[in-house]
C-alpha atoms as a PDB file:
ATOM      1  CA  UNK A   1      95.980  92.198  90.918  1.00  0.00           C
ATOM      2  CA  UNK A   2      92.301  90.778  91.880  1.00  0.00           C
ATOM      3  CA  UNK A   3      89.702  92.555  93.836  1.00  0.00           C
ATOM      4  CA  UNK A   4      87.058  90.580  95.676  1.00  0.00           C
ATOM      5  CA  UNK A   5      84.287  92.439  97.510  1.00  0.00           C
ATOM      6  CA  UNK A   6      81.523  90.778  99.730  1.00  0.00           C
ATOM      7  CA  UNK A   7      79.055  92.757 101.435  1.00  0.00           C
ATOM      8  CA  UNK A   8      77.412  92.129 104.872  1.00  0.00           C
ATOM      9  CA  UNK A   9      74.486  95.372 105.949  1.00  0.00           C
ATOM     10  CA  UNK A  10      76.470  98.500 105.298  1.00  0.00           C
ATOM     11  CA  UNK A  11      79.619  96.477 106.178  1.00  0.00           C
ATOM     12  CA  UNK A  12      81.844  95.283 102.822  1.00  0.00           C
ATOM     13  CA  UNK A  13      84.814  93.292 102.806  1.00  0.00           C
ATOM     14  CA  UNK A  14      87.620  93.976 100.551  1.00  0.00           C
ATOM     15  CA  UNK A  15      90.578  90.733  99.847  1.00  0.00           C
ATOM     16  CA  UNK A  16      93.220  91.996  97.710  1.00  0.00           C
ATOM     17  CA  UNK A  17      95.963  89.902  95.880  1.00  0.00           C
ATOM     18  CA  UNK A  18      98.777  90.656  93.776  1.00  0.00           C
ATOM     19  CA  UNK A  19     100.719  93.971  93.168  1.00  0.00           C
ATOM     20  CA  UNK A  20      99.063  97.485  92.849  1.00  0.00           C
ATOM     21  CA  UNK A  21     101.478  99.313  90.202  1.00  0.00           C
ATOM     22  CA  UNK A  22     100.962 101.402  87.269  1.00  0.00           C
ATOM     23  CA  UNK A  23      99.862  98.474  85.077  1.00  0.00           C
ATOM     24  CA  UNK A  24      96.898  97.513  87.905  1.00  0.00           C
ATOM     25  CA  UNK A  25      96.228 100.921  89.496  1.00  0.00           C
ATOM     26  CA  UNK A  26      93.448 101.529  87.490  1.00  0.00           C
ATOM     27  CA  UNK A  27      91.812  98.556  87.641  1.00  0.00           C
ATOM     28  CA  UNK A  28      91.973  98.394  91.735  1.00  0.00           C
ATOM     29  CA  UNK A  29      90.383 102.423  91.783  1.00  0.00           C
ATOM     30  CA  UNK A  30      87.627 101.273  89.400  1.00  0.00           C
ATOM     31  CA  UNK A  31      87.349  98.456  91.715  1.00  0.00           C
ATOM     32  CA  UNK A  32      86.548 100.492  94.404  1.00  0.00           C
ATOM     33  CA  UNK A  33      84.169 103.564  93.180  1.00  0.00           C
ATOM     34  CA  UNK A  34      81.071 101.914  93.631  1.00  0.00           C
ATOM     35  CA  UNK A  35      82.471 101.678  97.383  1.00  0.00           C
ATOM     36  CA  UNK A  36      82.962 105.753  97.902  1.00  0.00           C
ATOM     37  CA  UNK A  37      79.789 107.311  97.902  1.00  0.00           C
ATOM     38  CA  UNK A  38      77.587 104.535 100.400  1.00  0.00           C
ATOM     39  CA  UNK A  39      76.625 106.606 103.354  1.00  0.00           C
ATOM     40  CA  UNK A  40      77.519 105.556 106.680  1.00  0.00           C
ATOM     41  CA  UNK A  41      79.536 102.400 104.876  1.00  0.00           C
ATOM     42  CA  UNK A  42      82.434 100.469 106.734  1.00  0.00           C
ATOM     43  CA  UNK A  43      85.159  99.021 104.564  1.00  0.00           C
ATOM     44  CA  UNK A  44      87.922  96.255 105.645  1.00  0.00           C
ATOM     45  CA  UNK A  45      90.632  95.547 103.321  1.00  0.00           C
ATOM     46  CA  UNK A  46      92.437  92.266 104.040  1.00  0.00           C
ATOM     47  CA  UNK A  47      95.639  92.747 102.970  1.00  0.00           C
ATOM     48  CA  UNK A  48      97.353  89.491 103.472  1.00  0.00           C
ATOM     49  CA  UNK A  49      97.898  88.658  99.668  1.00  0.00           C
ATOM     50  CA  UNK A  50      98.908  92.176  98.650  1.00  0.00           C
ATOM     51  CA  UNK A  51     102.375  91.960  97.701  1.00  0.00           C
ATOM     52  CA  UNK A  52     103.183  95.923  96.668  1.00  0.00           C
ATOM     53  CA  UNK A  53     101.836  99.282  96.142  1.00  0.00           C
ATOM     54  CA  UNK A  54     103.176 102.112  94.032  1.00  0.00           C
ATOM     55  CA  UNK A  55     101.969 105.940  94.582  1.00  0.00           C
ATOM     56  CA  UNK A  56      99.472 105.334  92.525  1.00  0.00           C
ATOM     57  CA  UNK A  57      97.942 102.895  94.471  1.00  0.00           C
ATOM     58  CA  UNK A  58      98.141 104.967  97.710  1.00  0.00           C
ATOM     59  CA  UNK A  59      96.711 107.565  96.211  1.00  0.00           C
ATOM     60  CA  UNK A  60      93.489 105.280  95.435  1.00  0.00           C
ATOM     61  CA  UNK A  61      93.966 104.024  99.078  1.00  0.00           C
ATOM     62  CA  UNK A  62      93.968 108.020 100.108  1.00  0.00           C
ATOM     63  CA  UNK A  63      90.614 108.887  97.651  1.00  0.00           C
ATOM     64  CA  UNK A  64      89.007 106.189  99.385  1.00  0.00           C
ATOM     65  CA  UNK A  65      89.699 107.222 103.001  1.00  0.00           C
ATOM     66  CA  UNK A  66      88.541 110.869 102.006  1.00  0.00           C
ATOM     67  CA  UNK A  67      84.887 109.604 100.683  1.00  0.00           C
ATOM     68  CA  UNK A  68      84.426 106.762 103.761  1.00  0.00           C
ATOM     69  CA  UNK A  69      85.233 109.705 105.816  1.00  0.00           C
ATOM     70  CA  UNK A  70      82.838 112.333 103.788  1.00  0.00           C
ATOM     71  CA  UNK A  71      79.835 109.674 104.128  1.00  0.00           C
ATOM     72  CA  UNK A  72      80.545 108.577 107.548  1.00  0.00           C
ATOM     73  CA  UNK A  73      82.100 105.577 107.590  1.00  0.00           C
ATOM     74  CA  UNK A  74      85.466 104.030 108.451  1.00  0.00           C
ATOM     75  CA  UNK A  75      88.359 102.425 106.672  1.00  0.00           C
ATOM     76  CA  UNK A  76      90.433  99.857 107.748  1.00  0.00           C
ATOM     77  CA  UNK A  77      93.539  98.053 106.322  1.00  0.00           C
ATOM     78  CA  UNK A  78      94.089  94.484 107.787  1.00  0.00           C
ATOM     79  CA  UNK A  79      96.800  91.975 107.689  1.00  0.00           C
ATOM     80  CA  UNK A  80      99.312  94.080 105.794  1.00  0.00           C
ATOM     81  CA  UNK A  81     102.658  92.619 105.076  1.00  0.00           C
ATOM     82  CA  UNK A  82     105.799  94.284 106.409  1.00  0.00           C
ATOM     83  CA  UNK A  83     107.243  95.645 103.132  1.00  0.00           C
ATOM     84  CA  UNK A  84     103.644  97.045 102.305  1.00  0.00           C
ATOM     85  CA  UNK A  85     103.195  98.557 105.594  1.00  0.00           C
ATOM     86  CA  UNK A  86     106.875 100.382 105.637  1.00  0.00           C
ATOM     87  CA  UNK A  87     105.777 102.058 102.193  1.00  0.00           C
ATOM     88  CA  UNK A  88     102.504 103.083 104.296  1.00  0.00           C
ATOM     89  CA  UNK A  89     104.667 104.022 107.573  1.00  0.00           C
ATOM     90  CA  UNK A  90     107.363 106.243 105.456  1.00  0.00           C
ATOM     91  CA  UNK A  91     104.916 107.640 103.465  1.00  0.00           C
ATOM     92  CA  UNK A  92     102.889 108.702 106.371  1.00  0.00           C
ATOM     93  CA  UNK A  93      99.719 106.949 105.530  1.00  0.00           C
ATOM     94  CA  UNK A  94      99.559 105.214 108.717  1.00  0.00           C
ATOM     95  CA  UNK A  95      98.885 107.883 110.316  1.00  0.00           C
ATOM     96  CA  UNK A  96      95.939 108.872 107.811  1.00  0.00           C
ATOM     97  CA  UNK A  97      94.343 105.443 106.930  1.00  0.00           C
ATOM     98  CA  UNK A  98      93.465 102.944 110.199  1.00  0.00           C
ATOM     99  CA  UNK A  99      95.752  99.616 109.857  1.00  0.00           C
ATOM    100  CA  UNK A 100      95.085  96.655 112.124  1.00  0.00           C
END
């Protein structure tokens, strides 16, 4: 799994590629603290090249929507594939997390 984060004002840009599953979990949450505590920061993650997530990777996805939220800012998931986005839909993360 890679992680690449560009930043534009208090908007950042999130590509992921590759498989989030116990092996990479880790690596994508660490990947993503120095996002959860900007105030009033907007995150898109393009999620074209993101081939799976397990539950551990939602629950990064879900840590990350709680602190966005807590410092007023929004999350949004972009370009998901179909099998990621059914894992989302069943799971009822669609309905927590903002997918475009």
């Amino acid at each position: 799994m890679k992680t690449s984060i560009s930043q534009n004002g208090k908007k950042y840009n999130v590509v992921l590629t590759g498989r989030i599953d116990t092996t990479t979990a880790a690596q994508f949450e660490q990947d993503m603290k120095p996002l959860m505590d900007i105030e009033n920061g907007d995150i898109t993650i393009d999620c074209a090249d993101l081939e799976y997530t397990s539950s551990q990777g939602l629950r990064t996805f879900l840590t990350l929507q709680k602190k966005v939220m807590t410092h007023n800012g929004q999350l949004v998931l972009t370009n998901m594939q179909a099998q990621v986005k059914e894992v989302f839909d069943i799971t009822g993360f669609s309905n927590i997390i903002k997918i475009v």
